[in-house]
Structures are given as structure tokens and as C-alpha cells.
Tab-separated table of C-alpha atoms (C1' of nucleotides) in Angstrom:
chain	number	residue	atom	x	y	z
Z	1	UNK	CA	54.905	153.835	-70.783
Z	2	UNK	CA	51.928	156.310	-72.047
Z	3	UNK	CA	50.790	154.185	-74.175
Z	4	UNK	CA	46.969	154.820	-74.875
Z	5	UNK	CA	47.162	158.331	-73.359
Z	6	UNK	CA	45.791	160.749	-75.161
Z	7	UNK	CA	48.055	163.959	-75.699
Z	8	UNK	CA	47.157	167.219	-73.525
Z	9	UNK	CA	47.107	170.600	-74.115
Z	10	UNK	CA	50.914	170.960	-73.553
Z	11	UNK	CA	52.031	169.083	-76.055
Z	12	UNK	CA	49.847	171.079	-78.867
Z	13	UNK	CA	51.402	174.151	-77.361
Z	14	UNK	CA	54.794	174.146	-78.301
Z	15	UNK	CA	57.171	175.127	-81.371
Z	16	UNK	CA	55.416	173.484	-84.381
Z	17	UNK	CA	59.167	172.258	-84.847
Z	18	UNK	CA	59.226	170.119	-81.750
Z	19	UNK	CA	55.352	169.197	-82.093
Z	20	UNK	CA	56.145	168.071	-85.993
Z	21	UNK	CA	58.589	165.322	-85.468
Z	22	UNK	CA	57.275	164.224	-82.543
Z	23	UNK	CA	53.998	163.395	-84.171
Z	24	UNK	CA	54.977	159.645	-86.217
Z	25	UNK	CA	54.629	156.842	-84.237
Z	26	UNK	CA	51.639	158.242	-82.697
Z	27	UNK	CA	48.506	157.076	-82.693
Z	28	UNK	CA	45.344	158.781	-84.693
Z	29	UNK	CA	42.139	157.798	-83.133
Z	30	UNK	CA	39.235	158.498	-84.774
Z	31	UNK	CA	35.346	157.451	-84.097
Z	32	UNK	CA	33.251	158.606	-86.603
Z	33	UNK	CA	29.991	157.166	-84.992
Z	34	UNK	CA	29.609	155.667	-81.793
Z	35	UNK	CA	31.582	152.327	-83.343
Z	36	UNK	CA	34.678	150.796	-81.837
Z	37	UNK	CA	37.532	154.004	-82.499
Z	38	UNK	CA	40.154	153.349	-85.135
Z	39	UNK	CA	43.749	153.749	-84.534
Z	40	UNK	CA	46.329	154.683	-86.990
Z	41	UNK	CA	50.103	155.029	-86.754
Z	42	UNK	CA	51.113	158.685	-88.240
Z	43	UNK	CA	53.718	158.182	-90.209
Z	44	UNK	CA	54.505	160.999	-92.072
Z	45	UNK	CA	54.036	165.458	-90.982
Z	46	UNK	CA	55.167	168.484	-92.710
Z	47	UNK	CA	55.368	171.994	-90.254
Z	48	UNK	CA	54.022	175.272	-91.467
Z	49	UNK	CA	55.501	177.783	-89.229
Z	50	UNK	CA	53.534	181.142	-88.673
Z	51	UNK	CA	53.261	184.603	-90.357
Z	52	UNK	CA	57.068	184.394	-92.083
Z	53	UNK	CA	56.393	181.189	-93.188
Z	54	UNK	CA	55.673	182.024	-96.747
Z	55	UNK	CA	54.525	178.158	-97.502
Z	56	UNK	CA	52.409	178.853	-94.837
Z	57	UNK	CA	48.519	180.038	-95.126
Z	58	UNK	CA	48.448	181.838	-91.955
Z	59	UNK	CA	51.300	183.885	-93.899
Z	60	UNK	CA	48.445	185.300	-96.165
Z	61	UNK	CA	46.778	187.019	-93.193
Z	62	UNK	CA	43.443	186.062	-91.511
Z	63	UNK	CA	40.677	185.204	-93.183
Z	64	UNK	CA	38.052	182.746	-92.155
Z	65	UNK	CA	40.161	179.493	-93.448
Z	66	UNK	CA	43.138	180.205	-91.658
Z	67	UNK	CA	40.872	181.432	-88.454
Z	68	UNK	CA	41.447	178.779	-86.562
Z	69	UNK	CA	45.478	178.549	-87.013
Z	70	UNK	CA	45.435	181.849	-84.465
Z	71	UNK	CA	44.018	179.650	-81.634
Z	72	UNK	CA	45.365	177.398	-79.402
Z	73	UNK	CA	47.525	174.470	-79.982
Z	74	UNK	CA	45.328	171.574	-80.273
Z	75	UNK	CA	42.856	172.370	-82.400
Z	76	UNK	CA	41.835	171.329	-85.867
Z	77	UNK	CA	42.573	172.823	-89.535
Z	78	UNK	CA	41.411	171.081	-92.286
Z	79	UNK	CA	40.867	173.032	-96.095
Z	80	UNK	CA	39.916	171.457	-99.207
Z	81	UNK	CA	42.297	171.647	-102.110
Z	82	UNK	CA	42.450	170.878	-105.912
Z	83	UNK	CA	38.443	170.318	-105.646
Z	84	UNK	CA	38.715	167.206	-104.247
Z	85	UNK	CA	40.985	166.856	-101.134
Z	86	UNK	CA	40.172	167.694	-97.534
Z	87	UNK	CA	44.053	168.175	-95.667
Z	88	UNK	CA	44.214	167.177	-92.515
Z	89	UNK	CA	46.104	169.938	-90.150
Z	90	UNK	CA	46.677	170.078	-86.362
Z	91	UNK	CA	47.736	173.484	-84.701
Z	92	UNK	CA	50.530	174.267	-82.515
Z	93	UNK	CA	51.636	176.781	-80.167
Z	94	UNK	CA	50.042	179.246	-78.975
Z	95	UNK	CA	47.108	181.685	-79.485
Z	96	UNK	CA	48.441	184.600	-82.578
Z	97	UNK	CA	50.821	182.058	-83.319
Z	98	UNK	CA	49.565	180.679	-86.275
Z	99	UNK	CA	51.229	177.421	-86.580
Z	100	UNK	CA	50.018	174.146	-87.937
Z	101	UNK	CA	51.268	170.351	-88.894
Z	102	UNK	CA	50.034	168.837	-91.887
Z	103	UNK	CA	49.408	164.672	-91.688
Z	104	UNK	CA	50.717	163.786	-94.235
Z	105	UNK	CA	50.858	160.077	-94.002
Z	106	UNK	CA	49.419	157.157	-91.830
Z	107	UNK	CA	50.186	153.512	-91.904
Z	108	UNK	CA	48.685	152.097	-94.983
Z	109	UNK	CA	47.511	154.990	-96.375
Z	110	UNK	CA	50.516	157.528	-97.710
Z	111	UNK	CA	49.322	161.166	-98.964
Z	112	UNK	CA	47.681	163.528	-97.222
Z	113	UNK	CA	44.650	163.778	-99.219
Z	114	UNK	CA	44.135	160.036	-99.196
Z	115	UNK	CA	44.611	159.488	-95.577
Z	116	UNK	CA	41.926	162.507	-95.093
Z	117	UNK	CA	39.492	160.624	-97.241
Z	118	UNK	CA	40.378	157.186	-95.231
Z	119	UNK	CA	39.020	158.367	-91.921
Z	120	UNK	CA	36.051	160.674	-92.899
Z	121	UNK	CA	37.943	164.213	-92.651
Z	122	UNK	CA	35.726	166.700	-93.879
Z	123	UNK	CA	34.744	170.144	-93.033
Z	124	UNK	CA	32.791	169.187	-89.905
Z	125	UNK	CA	35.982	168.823	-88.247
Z	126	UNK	CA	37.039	172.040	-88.460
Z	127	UNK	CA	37.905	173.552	-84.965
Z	128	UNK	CA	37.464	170.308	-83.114
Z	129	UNK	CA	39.620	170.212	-80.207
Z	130	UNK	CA	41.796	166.994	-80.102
Z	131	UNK	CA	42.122	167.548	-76.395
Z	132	UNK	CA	38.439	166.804	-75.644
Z	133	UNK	CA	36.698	165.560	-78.685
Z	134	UNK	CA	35.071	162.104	-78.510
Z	135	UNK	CA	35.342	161.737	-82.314
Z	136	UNK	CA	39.403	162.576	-82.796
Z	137	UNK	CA	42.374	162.516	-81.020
Z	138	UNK	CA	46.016	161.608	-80.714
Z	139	UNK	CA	47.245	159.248	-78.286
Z	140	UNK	CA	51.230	158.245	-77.124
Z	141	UNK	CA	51.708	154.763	-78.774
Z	142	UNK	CA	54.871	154.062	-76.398
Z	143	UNK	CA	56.923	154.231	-80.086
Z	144	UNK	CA	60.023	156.197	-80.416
Z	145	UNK	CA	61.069	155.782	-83.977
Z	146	UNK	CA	63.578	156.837	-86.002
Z	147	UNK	CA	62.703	160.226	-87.532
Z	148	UNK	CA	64.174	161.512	-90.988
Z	149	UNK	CA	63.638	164.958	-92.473
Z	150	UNK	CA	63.643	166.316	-95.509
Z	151	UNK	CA	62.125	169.536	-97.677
Z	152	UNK	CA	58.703	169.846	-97.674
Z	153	UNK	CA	56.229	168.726	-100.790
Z	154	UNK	CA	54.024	171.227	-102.989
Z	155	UNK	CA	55.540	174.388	-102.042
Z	156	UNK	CA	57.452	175.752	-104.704
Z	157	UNK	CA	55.672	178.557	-104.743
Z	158	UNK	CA	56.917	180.046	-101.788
Z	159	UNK	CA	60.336	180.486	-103.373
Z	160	UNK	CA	63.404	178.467	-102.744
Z	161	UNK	CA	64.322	179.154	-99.048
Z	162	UNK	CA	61.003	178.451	-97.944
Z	163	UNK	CA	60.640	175.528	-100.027
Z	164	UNK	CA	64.017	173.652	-98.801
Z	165	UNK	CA	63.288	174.040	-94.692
Z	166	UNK	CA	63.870	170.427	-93.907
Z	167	UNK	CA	60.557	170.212	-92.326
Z	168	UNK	CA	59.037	166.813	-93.424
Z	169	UNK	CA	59.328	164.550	-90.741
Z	170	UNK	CA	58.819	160.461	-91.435
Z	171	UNK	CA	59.601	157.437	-89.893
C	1	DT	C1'	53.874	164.464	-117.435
C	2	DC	C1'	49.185	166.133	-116.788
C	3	DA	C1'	44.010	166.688	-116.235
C	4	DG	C1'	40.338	166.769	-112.888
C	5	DT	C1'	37.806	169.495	-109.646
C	6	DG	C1'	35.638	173.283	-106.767
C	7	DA	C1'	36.550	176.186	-102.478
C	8	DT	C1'	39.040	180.235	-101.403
C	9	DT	C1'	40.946	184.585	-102.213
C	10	DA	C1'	42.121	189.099	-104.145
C	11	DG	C1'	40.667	192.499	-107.124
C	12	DG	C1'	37.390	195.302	-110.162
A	1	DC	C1'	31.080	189.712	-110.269
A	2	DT	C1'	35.675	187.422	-112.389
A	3	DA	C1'	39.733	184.753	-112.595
A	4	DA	C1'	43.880	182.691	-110.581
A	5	DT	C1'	45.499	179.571	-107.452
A	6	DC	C1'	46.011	175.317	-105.112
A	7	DA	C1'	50.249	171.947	-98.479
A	8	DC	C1'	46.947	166.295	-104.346
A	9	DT	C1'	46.076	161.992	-106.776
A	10	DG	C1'	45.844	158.531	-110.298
A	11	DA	C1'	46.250	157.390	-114.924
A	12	DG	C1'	49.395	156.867	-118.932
DNA sequence: TCAGTGATTAGG
DNA sequence: CTAATCACTGAG
């Protein structure tokens, strides 16, 4: 039931903790030119949670990177790390809520910076709207799997509370 | 364990 | 302008 239905507003505009681990077993569609679209199975999120969130950007203020984490739920945030890595983001909640899940895995492809490369992320998609773009979305897959948590990766740096939030979510 | 790689950001 | 930092990856 659902299955091949791509998710609506509503869903983007909740808690990033109830979008996050809903997110694996979905499917990532992407059509990079007017080919046949890909799908992927996510299989792997992480949840940055707003301005207290001190693993998350949007914690840092606005600026013109983490822009787009103030709008709507739905929308896309990608940044380029380490000089070589576009991350793949989607945001959550709602507008001045600055919330965002990192993809962080999707079947056959683990790592976020490797799945970004995979599919042709790159700054271009920046802003799109998952909701209405004909290039990238997220459908239901009909999937409920089992979901484990556990701390999230590369974050030390926001000291040890922030660091230990059990907010990796992956099948 | 560690180098590569360059955008982003804060600060002078 | 400078310099530090970085939600990573692949090689050894």
C-alpha cells in the first residue's frame, strides 16, 4: 500500500526525529536527464536538529549554506566537505526551524559522500524541492523495516552530549 | 592511522 | 586578505 507514491509536503514537515527513521526503506528516485529514473533503497540517515543542535550547521547561525535549512520541510541541502564530497541533506519541519537529515547510506552504496557521488549530487541541487522536482524525489516503497539507532558519525566536535544523541537510524 | 582536497567561515 | 575547519574516503 503506497508503494510508488511520492512523499508530500506533510511528511517533510514534521520533527526531524520522526522524519529521520522513517526515511530507510524508502525509495530515492533520481533522473538526472530525461532517462528512465533510478530508484534506490535509503538505508542509512543521521538527524541534525535545529539551532541547539551543536552538531548541527544551522547551529552556527545563517549564512548562505545553511539558508535553505530555515525553509520548509522538503527541500534540499547539500554542502561540499573535505574538498571532495557533496552531502546529501533533506530538510524537515518547518520554516525557522532549521532541521535537516543527512543520507547517509543507500543500497549498494554505504557513506554519504559516496552515495552523493553515485547519483550526480552536486550543487545544482541545492534548494530543489523533493515535493515537485522532476529530477529527485522520495517515494513510499511499501517497506517497514526494522530500524536500529545509534550515535551519530563525525561529530566529535560538538562535545560529548551532542555527539552520543542516538540519532543514526539504519536498517 | 592518515593524507588529500577546496569551499566555507570567522576574524583582522 | 588569512587561516582553521570539515556531517568523508581509500589506501596502507
Amino acid at each position: 500500500m503506497g508503494s510508488g507514491i511520492r512523499l508530500a509536503r506533510e511528511f517533510y514537515t514534521r520533527d526531524v526525529l520522526r522524519v529521520a527513521p522513517e526515511l530507510p526503506g524508502k525509495h530515492l528516485v533520481v533522473r538526472p536527464d530525461s532517462g528512465p529514473p533510478l530508484k534506490f533503497m535509503i538505508t542509512e540517515t543521521e538527524a541534525y536538529r535545529g539551532n541547539e543542535d551543536m552538531a548541527c550547521h544551522a547551529s552556527r547561525g545563517r549564512t548562505k549554506r545553511t539558508e535553505v535549512m530555515f525553509g520548509v520541510g522538503g527541500l534540499v541541502y547539500v554542502y561540499f566537505v573535505y574538498g571532495m564530497y557533496w552531502m546529501f541533506n533533506v530538510v524537515t519541519s518547518v520554516e525557522n526551524d532549521p532541521q535537516a537529515v543527512l543520507i547517509r547510506g543507500i543500497e549498494g552504496f554505504n557513506g554519504p559522500g559516496r552515495l552523493a557521488r553515485e547519483i550526480g549530487i552536486d550543487r545544482t541541487y541545492y534548494g530543489e524541492d523533493l515535493t515537485v522536482s522532476s529530477r529527485i524525489w522520495i517515494e513510499d516503497s511499501g517497506l517497514k523495516p526494522v530500524i536500529r539507532s545509534s550515535h551519530r558519525i563525525g561529530v566529535d566536535y560538538a562535545g560529548e552530549y551532542w555527539s552520543t544523541r542516538p540519532w543514526r537510524y539504519l536498517i
